[in-house]
Coordinates of C-alpha atoms and ligand atoms in Angstrom, one line a residue:
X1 CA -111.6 3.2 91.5
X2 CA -108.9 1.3 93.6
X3 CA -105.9 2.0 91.7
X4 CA -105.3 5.9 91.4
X5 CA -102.1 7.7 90.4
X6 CA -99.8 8.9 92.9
X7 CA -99.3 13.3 92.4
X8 CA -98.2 15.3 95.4
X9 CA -98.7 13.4 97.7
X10 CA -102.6 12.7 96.8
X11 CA -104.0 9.7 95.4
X12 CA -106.0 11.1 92.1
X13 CA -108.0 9.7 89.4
X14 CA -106.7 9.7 86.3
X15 CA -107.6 12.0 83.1
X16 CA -108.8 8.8 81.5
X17 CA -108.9 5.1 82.7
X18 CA -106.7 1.8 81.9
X19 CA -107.8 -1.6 81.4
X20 CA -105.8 -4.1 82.2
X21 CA -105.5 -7.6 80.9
X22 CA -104.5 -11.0 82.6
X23 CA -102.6 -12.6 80.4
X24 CA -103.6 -16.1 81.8
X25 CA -107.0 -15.5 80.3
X26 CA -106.5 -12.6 77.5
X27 CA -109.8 -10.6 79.2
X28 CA -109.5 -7.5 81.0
X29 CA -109.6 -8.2 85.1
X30 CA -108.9 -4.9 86.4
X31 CA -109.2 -0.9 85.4
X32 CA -106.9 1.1 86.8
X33 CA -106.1 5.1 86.6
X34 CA -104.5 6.6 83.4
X35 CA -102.8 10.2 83.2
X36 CA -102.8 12.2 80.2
X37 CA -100.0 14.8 79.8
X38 CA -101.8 17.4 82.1
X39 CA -101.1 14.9 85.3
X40 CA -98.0 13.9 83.8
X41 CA -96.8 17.7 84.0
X42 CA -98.1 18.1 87.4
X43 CA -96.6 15.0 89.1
X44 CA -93.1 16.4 87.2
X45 CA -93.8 20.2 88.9
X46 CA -94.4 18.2 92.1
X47 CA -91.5 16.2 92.0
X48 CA -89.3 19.6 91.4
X49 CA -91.2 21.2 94.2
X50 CA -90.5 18.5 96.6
X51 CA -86.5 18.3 95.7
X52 CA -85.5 20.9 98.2
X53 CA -86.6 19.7 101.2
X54 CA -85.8 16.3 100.5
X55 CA -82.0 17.0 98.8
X56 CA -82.0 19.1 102.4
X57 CA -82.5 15.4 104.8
X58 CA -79.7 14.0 106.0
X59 CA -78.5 10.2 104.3
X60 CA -80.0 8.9 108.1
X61 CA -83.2 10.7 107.4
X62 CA -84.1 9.5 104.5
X63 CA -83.4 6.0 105.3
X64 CA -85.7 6.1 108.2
X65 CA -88.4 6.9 105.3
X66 CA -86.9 4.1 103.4
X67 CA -86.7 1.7 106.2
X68 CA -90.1 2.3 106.9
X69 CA -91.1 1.8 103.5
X70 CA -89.6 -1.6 103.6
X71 CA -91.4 -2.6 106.1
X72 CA -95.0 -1.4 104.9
X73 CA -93.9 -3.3 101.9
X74 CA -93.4 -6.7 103.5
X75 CA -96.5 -6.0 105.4
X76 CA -98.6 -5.8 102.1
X77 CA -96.3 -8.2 100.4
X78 CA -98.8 -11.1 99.6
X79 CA -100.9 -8.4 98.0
X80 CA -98.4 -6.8 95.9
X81 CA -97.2 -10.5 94.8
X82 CA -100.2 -11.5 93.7
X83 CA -100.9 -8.2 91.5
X84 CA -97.7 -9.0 90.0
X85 CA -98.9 -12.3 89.4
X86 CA -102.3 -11.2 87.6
X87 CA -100.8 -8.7 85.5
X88 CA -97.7 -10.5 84.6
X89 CA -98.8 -13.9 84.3
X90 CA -95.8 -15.5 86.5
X91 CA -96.0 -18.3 88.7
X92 CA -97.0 -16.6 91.9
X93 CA -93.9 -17.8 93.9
X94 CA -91.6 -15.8 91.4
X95 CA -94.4 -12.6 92.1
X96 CA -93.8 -13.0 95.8
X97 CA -89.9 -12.8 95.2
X98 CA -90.7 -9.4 93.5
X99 CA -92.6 -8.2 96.6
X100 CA -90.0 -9.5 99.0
X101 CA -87.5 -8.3 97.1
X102 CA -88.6 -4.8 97.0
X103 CA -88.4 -4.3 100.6
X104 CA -85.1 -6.1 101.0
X105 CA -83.4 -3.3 98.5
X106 CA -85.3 0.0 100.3
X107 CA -83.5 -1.6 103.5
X108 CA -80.1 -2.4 101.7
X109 CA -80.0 1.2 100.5
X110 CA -81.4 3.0 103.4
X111 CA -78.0 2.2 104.7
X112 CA -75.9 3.5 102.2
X113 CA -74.1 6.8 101.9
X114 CA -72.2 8.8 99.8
X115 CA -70.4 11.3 102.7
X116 CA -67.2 13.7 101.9
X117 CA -64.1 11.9 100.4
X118 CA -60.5 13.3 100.3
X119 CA -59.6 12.8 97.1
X120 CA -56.3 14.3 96.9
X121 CA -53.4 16.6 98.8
X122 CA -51.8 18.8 96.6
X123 CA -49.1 21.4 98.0
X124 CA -51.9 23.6 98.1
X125 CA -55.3 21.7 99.3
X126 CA -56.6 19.3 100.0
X127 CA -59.5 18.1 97.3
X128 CA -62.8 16.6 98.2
X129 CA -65.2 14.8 96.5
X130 CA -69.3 15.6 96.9
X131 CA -71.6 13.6 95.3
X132 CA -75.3 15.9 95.4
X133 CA -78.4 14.3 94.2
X134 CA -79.4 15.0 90.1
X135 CA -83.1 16.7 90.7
X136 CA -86.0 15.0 89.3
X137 CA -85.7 11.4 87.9
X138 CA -88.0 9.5 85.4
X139 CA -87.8 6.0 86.2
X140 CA -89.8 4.1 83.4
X141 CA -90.1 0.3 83.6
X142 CA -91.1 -2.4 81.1
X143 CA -93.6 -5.5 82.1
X144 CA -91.2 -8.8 82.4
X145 CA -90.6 -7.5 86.1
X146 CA -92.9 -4.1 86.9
X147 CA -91.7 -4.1 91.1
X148 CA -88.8 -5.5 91.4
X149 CA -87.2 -3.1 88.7
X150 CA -89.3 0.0 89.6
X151 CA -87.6 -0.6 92.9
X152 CA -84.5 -0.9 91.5
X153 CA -84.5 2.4 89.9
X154 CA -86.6 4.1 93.7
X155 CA -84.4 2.9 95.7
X156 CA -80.6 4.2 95.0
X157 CA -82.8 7.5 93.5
X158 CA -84.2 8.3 97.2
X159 CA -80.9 7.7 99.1
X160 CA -79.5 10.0 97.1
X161 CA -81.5 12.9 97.8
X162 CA -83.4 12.6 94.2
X163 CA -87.3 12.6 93.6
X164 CA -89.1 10.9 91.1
X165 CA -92.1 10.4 88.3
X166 CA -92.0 6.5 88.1
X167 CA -93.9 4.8 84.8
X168 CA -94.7 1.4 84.7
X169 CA -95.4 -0.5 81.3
X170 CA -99.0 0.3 80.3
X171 CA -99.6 -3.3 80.6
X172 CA -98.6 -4.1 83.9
X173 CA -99.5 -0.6 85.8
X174 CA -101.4 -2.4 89.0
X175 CA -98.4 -3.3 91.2
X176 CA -96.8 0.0 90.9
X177 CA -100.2 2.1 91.4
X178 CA -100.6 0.1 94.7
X179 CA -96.4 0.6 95.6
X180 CA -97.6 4.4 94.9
X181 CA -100.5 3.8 97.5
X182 CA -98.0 2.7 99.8
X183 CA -95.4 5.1 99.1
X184 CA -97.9 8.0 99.8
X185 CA -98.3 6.7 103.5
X186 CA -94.5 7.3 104.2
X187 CA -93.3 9.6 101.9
X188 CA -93.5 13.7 102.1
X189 CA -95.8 15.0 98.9
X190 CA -94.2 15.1 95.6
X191 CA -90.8 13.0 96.5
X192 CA -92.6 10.1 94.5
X193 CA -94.7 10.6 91.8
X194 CA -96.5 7.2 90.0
X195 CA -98.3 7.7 87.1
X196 CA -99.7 4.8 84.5
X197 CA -99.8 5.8 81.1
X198 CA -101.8 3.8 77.8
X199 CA -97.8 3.9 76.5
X200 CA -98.0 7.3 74.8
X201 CA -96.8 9.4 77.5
X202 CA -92.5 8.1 77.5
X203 CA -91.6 10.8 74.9
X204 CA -93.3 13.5 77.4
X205 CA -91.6 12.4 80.5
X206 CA -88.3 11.9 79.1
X207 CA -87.9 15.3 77.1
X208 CA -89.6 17.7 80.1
X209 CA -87.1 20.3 80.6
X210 CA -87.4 19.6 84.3
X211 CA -86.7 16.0 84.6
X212 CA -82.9 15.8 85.2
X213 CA -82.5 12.0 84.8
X214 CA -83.9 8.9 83.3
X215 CA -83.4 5.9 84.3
X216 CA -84.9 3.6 81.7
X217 CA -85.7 -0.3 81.4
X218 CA -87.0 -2.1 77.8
X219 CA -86.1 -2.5 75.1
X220 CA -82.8 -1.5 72.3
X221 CA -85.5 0.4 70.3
X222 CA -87.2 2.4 72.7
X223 CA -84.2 3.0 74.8
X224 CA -82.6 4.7 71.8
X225 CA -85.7 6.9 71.9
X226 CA -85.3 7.9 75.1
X227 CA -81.7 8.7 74.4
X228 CA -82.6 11.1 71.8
X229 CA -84.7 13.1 74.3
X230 CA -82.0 13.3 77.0
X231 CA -80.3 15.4 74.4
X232 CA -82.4 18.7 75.1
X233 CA -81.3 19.7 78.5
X234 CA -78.5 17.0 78.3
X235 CA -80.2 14.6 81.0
X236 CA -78.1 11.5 82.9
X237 CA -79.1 8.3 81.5
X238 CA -78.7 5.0 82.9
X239 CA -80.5 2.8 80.0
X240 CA -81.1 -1.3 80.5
X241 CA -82.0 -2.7 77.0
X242 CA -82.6 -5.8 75.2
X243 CA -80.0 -9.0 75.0
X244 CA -79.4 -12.1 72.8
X245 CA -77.2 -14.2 75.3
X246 CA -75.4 -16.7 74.5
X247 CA -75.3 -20.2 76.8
X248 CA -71.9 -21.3 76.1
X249 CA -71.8 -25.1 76.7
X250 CA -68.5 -26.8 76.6
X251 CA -67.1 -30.1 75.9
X252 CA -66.4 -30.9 79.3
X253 CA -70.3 -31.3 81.0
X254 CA -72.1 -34.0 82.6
X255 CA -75.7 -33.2 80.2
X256 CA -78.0 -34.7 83.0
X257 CA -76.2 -32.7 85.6
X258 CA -76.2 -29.4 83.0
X259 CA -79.3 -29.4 80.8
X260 CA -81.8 -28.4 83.8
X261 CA -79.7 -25.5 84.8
X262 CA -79.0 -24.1 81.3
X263 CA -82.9 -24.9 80.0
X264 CA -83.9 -23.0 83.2
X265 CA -82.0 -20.2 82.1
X266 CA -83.6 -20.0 78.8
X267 CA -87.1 -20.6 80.3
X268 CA -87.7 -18.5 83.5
X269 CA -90.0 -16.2 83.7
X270 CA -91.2 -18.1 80.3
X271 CA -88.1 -16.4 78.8
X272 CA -89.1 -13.0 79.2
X273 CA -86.1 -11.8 80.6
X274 CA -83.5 -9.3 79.2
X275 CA -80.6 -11.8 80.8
X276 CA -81.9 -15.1 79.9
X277 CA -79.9 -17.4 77.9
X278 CA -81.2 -16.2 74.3
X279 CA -78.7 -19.0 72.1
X280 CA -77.6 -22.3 73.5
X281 CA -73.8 -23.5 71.9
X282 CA -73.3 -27.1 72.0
X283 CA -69.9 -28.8 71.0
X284 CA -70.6 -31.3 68.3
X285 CA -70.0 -34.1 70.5
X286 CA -72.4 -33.6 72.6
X287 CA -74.7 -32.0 70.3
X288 CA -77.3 -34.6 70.2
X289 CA -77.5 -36.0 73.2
X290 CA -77.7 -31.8 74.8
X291 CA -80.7 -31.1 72.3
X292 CA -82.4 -34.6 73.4
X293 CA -82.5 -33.8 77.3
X294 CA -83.2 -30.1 76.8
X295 CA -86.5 -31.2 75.0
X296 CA -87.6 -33.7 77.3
X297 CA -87.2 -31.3 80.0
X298 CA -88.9 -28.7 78.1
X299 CA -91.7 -30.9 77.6
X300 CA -92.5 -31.8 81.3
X301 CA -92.4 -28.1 82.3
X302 CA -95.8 -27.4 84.0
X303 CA -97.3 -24.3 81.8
X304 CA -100.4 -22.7 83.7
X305 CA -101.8 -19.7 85.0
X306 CA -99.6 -18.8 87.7
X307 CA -102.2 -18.5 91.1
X308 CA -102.2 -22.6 90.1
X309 CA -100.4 -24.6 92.7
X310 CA -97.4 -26.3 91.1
X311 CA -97.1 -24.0 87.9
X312 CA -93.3 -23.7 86.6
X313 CA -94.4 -21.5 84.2
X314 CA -96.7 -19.1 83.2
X315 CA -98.3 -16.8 79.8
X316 CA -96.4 -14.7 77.7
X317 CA -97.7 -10.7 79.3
X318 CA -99.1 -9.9 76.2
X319 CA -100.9 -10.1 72.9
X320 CA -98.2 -8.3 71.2
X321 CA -95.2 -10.1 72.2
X322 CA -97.3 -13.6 72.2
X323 CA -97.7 -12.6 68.5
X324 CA -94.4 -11.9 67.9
X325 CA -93.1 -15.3 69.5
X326 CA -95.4 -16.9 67.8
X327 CA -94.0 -15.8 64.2
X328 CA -90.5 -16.4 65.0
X329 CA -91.6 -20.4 66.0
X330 CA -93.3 -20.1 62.7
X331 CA -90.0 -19.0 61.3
X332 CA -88.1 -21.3 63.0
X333 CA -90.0 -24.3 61.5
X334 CA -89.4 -23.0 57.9
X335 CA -85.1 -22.8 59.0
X336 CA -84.8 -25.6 61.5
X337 CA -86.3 -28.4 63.9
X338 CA -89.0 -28.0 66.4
X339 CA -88.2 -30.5 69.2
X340 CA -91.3 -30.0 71.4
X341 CA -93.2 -27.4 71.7
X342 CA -93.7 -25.0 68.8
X343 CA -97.4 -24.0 69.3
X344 CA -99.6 -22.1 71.5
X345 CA -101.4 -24.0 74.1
X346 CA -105.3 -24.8 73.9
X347 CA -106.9 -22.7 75.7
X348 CA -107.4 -18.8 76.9
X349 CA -105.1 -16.9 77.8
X350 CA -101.2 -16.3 76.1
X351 CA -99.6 -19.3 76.8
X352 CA -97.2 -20.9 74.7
X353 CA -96.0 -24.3 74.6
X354 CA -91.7 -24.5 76.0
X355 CA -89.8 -24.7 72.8
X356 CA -86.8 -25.8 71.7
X357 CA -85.5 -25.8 68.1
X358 CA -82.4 -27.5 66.5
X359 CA -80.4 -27.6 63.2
X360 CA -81.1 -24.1 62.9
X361 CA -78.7 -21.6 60.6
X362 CA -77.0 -19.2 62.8
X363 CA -78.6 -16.6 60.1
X364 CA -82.6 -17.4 61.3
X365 CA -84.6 -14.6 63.0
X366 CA -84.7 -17.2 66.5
X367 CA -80.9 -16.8 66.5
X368 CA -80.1 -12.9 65.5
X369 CA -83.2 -11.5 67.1
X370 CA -84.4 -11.4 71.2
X371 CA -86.9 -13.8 71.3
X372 CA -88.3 -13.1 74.8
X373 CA -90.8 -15.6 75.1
X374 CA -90.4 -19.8 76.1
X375 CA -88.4 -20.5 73.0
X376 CA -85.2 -21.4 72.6
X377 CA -82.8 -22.2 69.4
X378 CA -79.5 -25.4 70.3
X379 CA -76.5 -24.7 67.8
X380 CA -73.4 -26.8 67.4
X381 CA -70.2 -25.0 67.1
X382 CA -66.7 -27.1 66.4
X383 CA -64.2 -24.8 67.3
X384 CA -63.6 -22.3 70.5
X385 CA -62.4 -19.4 68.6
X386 CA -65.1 -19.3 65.5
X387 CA -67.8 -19.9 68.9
X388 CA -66.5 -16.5 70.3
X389 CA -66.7 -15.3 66.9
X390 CA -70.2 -15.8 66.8
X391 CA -71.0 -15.2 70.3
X392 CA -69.7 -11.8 69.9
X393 CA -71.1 -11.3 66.2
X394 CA -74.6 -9.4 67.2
X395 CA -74.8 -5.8 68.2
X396 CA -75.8 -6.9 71.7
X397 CA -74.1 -7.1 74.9
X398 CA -76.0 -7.8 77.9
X399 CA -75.1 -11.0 79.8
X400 CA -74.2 -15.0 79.0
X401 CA -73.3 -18.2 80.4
X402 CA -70.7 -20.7 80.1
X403 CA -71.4 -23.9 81.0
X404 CA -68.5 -26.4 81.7
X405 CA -66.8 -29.1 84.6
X406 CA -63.7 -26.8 85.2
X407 CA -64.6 -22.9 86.1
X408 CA -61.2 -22.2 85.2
X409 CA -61.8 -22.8 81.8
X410 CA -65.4 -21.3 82.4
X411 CA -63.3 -18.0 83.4
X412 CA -60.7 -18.2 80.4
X413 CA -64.0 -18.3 78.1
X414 CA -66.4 -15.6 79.9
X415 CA -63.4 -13.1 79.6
X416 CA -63.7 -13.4 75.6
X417 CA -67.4 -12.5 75.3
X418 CA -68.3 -8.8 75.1
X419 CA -70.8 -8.5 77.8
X420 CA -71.4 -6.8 80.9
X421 CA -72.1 -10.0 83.2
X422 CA -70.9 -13.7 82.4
X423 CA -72.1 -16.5 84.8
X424 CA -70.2 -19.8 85.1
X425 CA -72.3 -22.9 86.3
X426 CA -75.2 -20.4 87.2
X427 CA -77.3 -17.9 85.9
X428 CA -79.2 -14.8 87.2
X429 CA -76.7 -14.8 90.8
X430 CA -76.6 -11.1 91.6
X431 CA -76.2 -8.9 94.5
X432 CA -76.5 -5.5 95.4
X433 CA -72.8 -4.8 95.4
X434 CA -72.2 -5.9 92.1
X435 CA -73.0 -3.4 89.0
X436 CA -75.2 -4.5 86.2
X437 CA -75.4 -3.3 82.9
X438 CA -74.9 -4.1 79.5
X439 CA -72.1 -3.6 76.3
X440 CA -72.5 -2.6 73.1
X441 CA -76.7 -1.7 72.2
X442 CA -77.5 -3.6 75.1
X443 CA -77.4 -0.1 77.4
X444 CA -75.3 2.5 78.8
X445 CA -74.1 3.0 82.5
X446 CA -74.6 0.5 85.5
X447 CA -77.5 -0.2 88.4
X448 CA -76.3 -1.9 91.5
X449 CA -73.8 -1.9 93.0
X450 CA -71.5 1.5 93.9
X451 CA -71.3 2.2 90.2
X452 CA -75.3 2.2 90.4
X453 CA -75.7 4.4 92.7
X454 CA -73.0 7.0 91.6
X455 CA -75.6 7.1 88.6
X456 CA -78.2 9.0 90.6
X457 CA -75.4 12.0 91.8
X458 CA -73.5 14.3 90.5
X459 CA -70.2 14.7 91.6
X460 CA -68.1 18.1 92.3
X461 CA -64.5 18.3 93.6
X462 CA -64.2 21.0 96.4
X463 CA -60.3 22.6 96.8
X464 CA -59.4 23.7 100.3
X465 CA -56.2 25.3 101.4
X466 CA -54.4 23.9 103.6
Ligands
ADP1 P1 -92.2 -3.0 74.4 O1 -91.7 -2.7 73.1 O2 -92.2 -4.5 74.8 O3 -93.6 -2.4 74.8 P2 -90.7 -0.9 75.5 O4 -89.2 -0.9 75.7 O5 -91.2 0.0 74.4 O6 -91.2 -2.3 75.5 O7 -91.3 -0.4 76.9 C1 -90.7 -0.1 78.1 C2 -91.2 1.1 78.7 O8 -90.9 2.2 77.9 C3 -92.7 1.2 79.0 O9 -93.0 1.8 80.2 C4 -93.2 2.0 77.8 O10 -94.4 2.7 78.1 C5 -92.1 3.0 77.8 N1 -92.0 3.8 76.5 C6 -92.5 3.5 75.3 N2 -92.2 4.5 74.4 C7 -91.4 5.4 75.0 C8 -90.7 6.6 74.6 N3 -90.7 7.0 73.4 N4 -89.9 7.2 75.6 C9 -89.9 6.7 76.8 N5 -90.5 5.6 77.3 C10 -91.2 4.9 76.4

């Protein structure tokens, strides 16, 4: 079999095999390696094993793995983008991205260090601060974006002196086996550990007694789970849940020059993304003519599998959520307006038509609920404050938009919503210096950024006379 697990160093078969599906068509292309708990507890003892010697490297050290990494990763990056693309359905420039991406972040944080600070003189010392690496961490990813986010979570947790077990979504398992192929060329045994799972083994991973961190990606419900099993040996978390953004439009826009931008983000990665723009606000005025361009737009979006030249957008990953889009459209018809769309495409695969729904009740299931697929409810609001009001009214608090022709007012807005990121005029900007990470049920703790990376340490203060 081509794609094996990654455990000490050695790439194994699994306990039991993994078939995975390409959403594009709905029939299994690929089988890949599947651990049962067995290998999950061996790639966990391996990881401890490992911590020493690795925890021992200098911050140069290690980034000469991590450098090197990079670069094996850009080597093999047309392979890796193109799994991504199989597995997760999306147009294969965006799968590329992920593949690039990868190996730009092991380069930006091979770089980075956390050395001795003073923190303080007192009459008596002076204070330091160290910041040591955590132990083991679990890095668990869902399937909107399997490299770029298992990356996300590798990166700052090798710099740091940390090792790792690293679980992908069982449905999209084939770009991170083959990142574990890679890994195990560089790598000394045991400091990264990959193992796919048929989504059972989560609870296992985040409650072993030696896994000393978990740094977790999906969704509200399942991140509350893993929270619960932190509790045991009272493991760091850094959790990344679900959203329901609002795209806050305001009076002021020119709707040709807006509607692409704020339909885009609704639509990327056919929606399936935890920051996309989950509700669109429209003032009254502009109401109609919004809602009219949005669905043209929507309508002339090229849906296909994503190897196709020229496809803007792809499938939904998977039966499950295809299903569960698929209701709320159905639910959305019953409350509201269907546009365009509103209906699976007719053919193979999980594709479903872009949708956009209007006169909707701000009380419909499309409005309170993440949608996470290529459908997207237009509301009209009247007045700035009640908007807020209802922007803030869900127990999320991920991301959000505000679209508008003066930023200032843009800014005056963004700092009413109770978020962690607000975009003006664009969506999805992000670097590595700046911390992501959600309010409210949308997570706890940051990734990115120095706040990220503090994440993966612990820090002690050291008191030395003078
Ligand atoms: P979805 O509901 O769309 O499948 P999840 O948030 O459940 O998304 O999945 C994200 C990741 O969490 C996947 O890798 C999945 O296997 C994993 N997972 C599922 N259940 C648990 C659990 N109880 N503990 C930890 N991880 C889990």
């Amino acid at each position: 079999m081509q794609f094996k697990l990654l455990i000490d160093g050695k790439m194994v078969d699994g306990a039991r095999t993994l078939d995975v599906i390409n959403p594009a068509t709905a029939k299994v292309f690929e089988t890949c390696a599947c651990a049962d708990e067995a290998q999950l507890n061996e790639a966990v003892a391996a990881a401890k094993r490992a911590f020493p010697a690795w925890k021992a490297l200098s911050y140069a050290e290690r980034g000469a793995f991590m450098h090197e990494l990079a670069d094996r990763i850009m080597a093999r990056a047309d392979e890796l983008g193109r799994l991504v693309t199989a597995e997760q359905g999306k147009p294969l420039e965006f799968g590329l991205h992920e593949a690039h991406g990868a190996s730009f972040m092991l380069h930006h944080y091979a770089d980075r260090e956390f050395p001795l600070v003073q923190l303080a003189e007192t009459e008596t010392a002076i204070v330091y601060e160290q910041r040591s690496p955590l132990g083991v961490v679990a890095a668990i990813t869902p399937w909107n974006f399997p490299l770029a986010l298992a990356v996300m979570k590798i990166a700052p947790a090798l710099i740091t002196g940390n090792t790792l077990v690293v679980k992908p979504a069982a449905s999209t398992p084939l770009a991170t086996l083959l990142l574990g192929e890679i890994m195990s060329e560089v790598l000394p045994a045991g400091v990264i550990n990959v193992i796919a799972d048929a989504d059972d083994l989560g609870a296992a991973l985040t409650g072993h007694p030696d896994v000393a961190k978990l740094s977790f990606t999906g969704s509200t419900a399942t991140g509350k789970r893993v929270m619960a099993n932190a509790v045991s040996t009272l493991k760091r978390i850094t959790l990344e849940l679900g959203g329901n953004d609002a795209a806050i439009v305001l009076d002021d826009i020119d709707v040709a020059e807006m509607a692409p931008k704020i339909l885009q983000s609704a639509m990327l990665n056919a929606g399936q993304i935890c920051v996309a723009s989950k509700r669109i606000y429209a003032p009254r005025s502009l109401y109609e003519p919004l809602c009219d361009e949005l669905a043209r737009l929507a309508s002339e979006i090229v849906v296909d599998d994503g190897t196709k030249q020229g496809t803007q957008m792809g499938p939904v990953q998977n039966r499950k959520q295809y299903e569960r889009v698929l209701e709320l459209i159905a639910d959305s018809e019953r409350e509201g307006t269907i546009m365009t769309g509103g209906k699976p495409l007719d053919r193979e695969g999980y594709f479903i038509a872009p949708t956009v729904v209007k006169d909707i009740p701000e009380t419909a299931r499309l409005v309170r609920e993440e949608q996470f697929g290529p459908v997207v409810p237009v509301l009209a609001y009247d007045d700035l404050d009640e908007l807020i009001e209802r922007v803030n009214g869900t127990e999320f608090g991920l991301a959000g938009t505000v679209w508008t022709g003066n930023p200032q007012r843009g800014l005056e807005i963004a700092q009413r919503v109770e978020t962690g990121t607000m975009w003006i005029n664009m969506h999805m900007a992000s670097s590595f210096e700046v911390p992501m990470g959600g309010a409210k049920q949308s997570g706890l703790g940051r990734e990115l950024g120095e706040e990220g990376l503090k994440e993966f340490t612990q820090a002690k203060s050291i008191f030395v006379p003078i």
